[in-house]
Amino acid sequence: MLCRMTTKPDGKSEGNADGAAQSPQPPRRRAPAGAAVLREDVTEAIRSAVFEELAAVGYARMSIEGIARRAGVGKTAVYRRWRSKLHLVLDLVSAIAVQGLPDPDTGTLEGDLRLLYEVTSRALRHPVASQIIPDLQAEAARNPEIAEAMQKALREGQEGVASGIVAAAEQRGEVRMGIDDEMALDLISGPLYWRSVVIRDPKLPKDYLEKLTRATAAALKAL
């Protein structure tokens, strides 16, 4: 900070911007030695490293050492946040349920569906996601905890968005009131997931999303 200084007749400076005499600054307080301060930038680096490590080697071969090395941190930094690689992956997979999906509000059923499909298609076909999801599905067949987390991430995220799209369409009179929510979720989420994750085509057919949008809207209106 720049302060305006006044000069005494003897040539010595005194005062500050307000003309008050400056008092000695108190010694800076130091954090207790060994205090566990979980820096958010380190946490984010670890999260990113987990996704990259999963895509590179898969869950079975993934290790805390590999994650720490990829994140540029020590193993202790990882263990301060998660007890094991299982808890780390469960935490990250569960977080998918509330991240990344849009909340469409285009004013039409087809507009909302098209926006959802565009965003979801890009996410599912991302090189990292396309490697991680099938690998975790295979692990889910052997590990009930991963199975539960995968179901939560893949179902709840889509279910919340699909319910919002259907509710808005009901209010606009585009579909009948009280349609089957479970069937609506299957119709909205099933085809794109099948195409992108199960079949894993390297490229969607031309106009696929547009045709899927029209077909899904027609199916919802027929419920």
Coordinates of C-alpha atoms in Angstrom, one line a residue, residues 51-213:
F51 CA -10.3 -40.2 -14.1
E52 CA -7.1 -40.2 -16.2
E53 CA -5.7 -43.3 -14.3
L54 CA -9.0 -45.1 -14.7
A55 CA -9.0 -44.5 -18.4
A56 CA -5.4 -45.5 -18.8
V57 CA -5.1 -48.7 -16.6
G58 CA -8.7 -49.5 -15.4
Y59 CA -9.9 -49.9 -11.8
A60 CA -8.3 -53.3 -11.1
R61 CA -4.8 -52.0 -11.9
M62 CA -5.3 -48.5 -10.5
S63 CA -3.3 -47.6 -7.4
I64 CA -3.0 -44.8 -5.0
E65 CA 0.7 -44.5 -6.0
G66 CA -0.2 -44.1 -9.6
I67 CA -2.9 -41.5 -8.8
A68 CA -0.5 -39.5 -6.6
R69 CA 2.2 -39.6 -9.3
R70 CA -0.2 -38.4 -12.0
A71 CA -1.5 -35.6 -9.8
G72 CA 2.0 -34.5 -8.8
V73 CA 1.4 -35.0 -5.0
G74 CA 2.5 -37.4 -2.3
K75 CA 0.4 -40.5 -1.4
T76 CA -0.4 -38.8 2.0
A77 CA -2.3 -36.1 0.2
V78 CA -4.6 -38.8 -1.3
Y79 CA -5.0 -40.7 2.0
R80 CA -5.9 -37.5 3.8
R81 CA -9.0 -37.3 1.6
W82 CA -10.0 -40.9 0.9
R83 CA -9.3 -44.1 2.9
S84 CA -8.7 -46.3 -0.2
K85 CA -9.1 -46.3 -4.0
L86 CA -12.5 -47.8 -3.6
H87 CA -13.8 -44.9 -1.5
L88 CA -12.1 -42.5 -3.8
V89 CA -13.9 -44.0 -6.9
L90 CA -17.2 -44.3 -5.1
D91 CA -17.1 -40.6 -4.1
L92 CA -16.3 -39.5 -7.7
V93 CA -18.8 -41.7 -9.4
S94 CA -21.5 -40.7 -7.0
A95 CA -20.7 -37.0 -7.8
I96 CA -21.5 -37.6 -11.4
A97 CA -25.2 -37.8 -10.4
V98 CA -25.3 -34.1 -9.8
Q99 CA -22.9 -32.7 -12.3
G100 CA -22.7 -32.1 -16.0
L101 CA -26.3 -32.6 -17.2
P102 CA -28.3 -29.6 -18.4
D103 CA -31.7 -28.4 -17.1
P104 CA -33.4 -27.8 -20.5
D105 CA -35.9 -25.0 -20.7
T106 CA -36.3 -24.3 -24.4
G107 CA -40.1 -24.1 -24.4
T108 CA -40.8 -27.2 -26.3
L109 CA -40.5 -31.0 -25.7
E110 CA -38.4 -31.6 -28.8
G111 CA -36.2 -28.6 -28.0
D112 CA -35.5 -29.9 -24.4
L113 CA -34.8 -33.4 -25.7
R114 CA -32.4 -32.2 -28.4
L115 CA -30.4 -30.2 -25.9
L116 CA -30.2 -33.1 -23.5
Y117 CA -29.1 -35.4 -26.2
E118 CA -26.4 -33.1 -27.5
V119 CA -24.8 -32.6 -24.1
T120 CA -25.2 -36.3 -23.1
S121 CA -23.8 -37.5 -26.4
R122 CA -20.7 -35.4 -26.0
A123 CA -20.2 -36.5 -22.4
L124 CA -20.6 -40.3 -23.1
R125 CA -18.4 -40.2 -26.2
H126 CA -15.6 -38.3 -24.5
P127 CA -12.4 -40.5 -24.7
V128 CA -12.1 -40.7 -20.9
A129 CA -15.7 -41.4 -20.2
S130 CA -15.9 -44.0 -23.0
Q131 CA -13.1 -45.9 -21.2
I132 CA -14.2 -45.5 -17.6
I133 CA -17.9 -46.4 -17.8
P134 CA -17.5 -49.9 -19.4
D135 CA -14.6 -50.7 -17.0
L136 CA -16.6 -49.6 -13.9
Q137 CA -19.6 -51.6 -15.2
A138 CA -17.5 -54.7 -15.3
E139 CA -16.3 -54.0 -11.7
A140 CA -19.9 -53.4 -10.6
A141 CA -20.7 -57.0 -11.5
R142 CA -18.1 -58.1 -8.8
N143 CA -18.4 -55.3 -6.3
P144 CA -21.9 -54.4 -4.8
E145 CA -20.6 -51.0 -3.6
I146 CA -19.5 -49.9 -7.0
A147 CA -22.7 -51.3 -8.5
E148 CA -24.8 -49.1 -6.1
A149 CA -22.7 -46.0 -6.9
M150 CA -22.9 -46.6 -10.7
Q151 CA -26.7 -47.0 -10.4
K152 CA -26.9 -43.8 -8.5
A153 CA -24.7 -41.9 -10.9
L154 CA -26.3 -43.2 -14.1
R155 CA -29.9 -43.3 -13.0
E156 CA -30.4 -40.4 -10.6
G157 CA -28.7 -37.9 -12.9
Q158 CA -30.7 -38.8 -15.9
E159 CA -33.9 -39.4 -13.9
G160 CA -33.9 -35.9 -12.5
V161 CA -33.4 -34.2 -15.9
A162 CA -36.0 -36.6 -17.6
S163 CA -38.6 -35.9 -14.9
G164 CA -38.1 -32.2 -15.4
I165 CA -38.5 -32.5 -19.2
V166 CA -41.7 -34.6 -18.8
A167 CA -43.2 -32.3 -16.1
A168 CA -42.6 -29.2 -18.3
A169 CA -44.2 -31.0 -21.3
E170 CA -47.2 -32.0 -19.2
Q171 CA -47.7 -28.3 -18.2
R172 CA -47.6 -27.2 -21.8
G173 CA -50.0 -29.9 -22.8
E174 CA -47.6 -31.7 -25.1
V175 CA -48.0 -35.0 -23.3
R176 CA -50.9 -36.2 -21.1
M177 CA -50.7 -35.6 -17.4
G178 CA -49.5 -38.5 -15.2
I179 CA -47.6 -40.5 -17.8
D180 CA -45.5 -43.5 -16.6
D181 CA -42.3 -41.9 -15.3
E182 CA -40.3 -45.2 -15.5
M183 CA -41.2 -45.7 -19.1
A184 CA -40.5 -42.1 -19.9
L185 CA -37.0 -42.4 -18.4
D186 CA -36.3 -45.6 -20.4
L187 CA -37.5 -43.9 -23.6
I188 CA -35.5 -40.7 -23.0
S189 CA -32.2 -42.3 -21.8
G190 CA -32.1 -45.8 -23.2
P191 CA -31.4 -45.4 -26.9
L192 CA -28.5 -42.9 -26.7
Y193 CA -26.9 -44.9 -23.8
W194 CA -27.2 -48.1 -25.8
R195 CA -25.6 -46.5 -28.9
S196 CA -22.8 -44.6 -27.2
V197 CA -21.8 -47.0 -24.3
V198 CA -22.9 -50.5 -25.3
I199 CA -22.4 -50.6 -29.1
R200 CA -19.8 -47.8 -28.8
D201 CA -20.0 -46.7 -32.4
P202 CA -17.1 -44.3 -33.2
K203 CA -19.4 -41.9 -34.8
L204 CA -23.2 -41.4 -34.6
P205 CA -25.0 -41.7 -38.0
K206 CA -25.9 -38.5 -39.8
D207 CA -28.9 -36.7 -38.2
Y208 CA -29.1 -39.4 -35.5
L209 CA -29.8 -37.0 -32.7
E210 CA -32.5 -35.2 -34.7
K211 CA -34.2 -38.4 -35.6
L212 CA -33.9 -39.7 -32.0
T213 CA -35.4 -36.4 -30.7

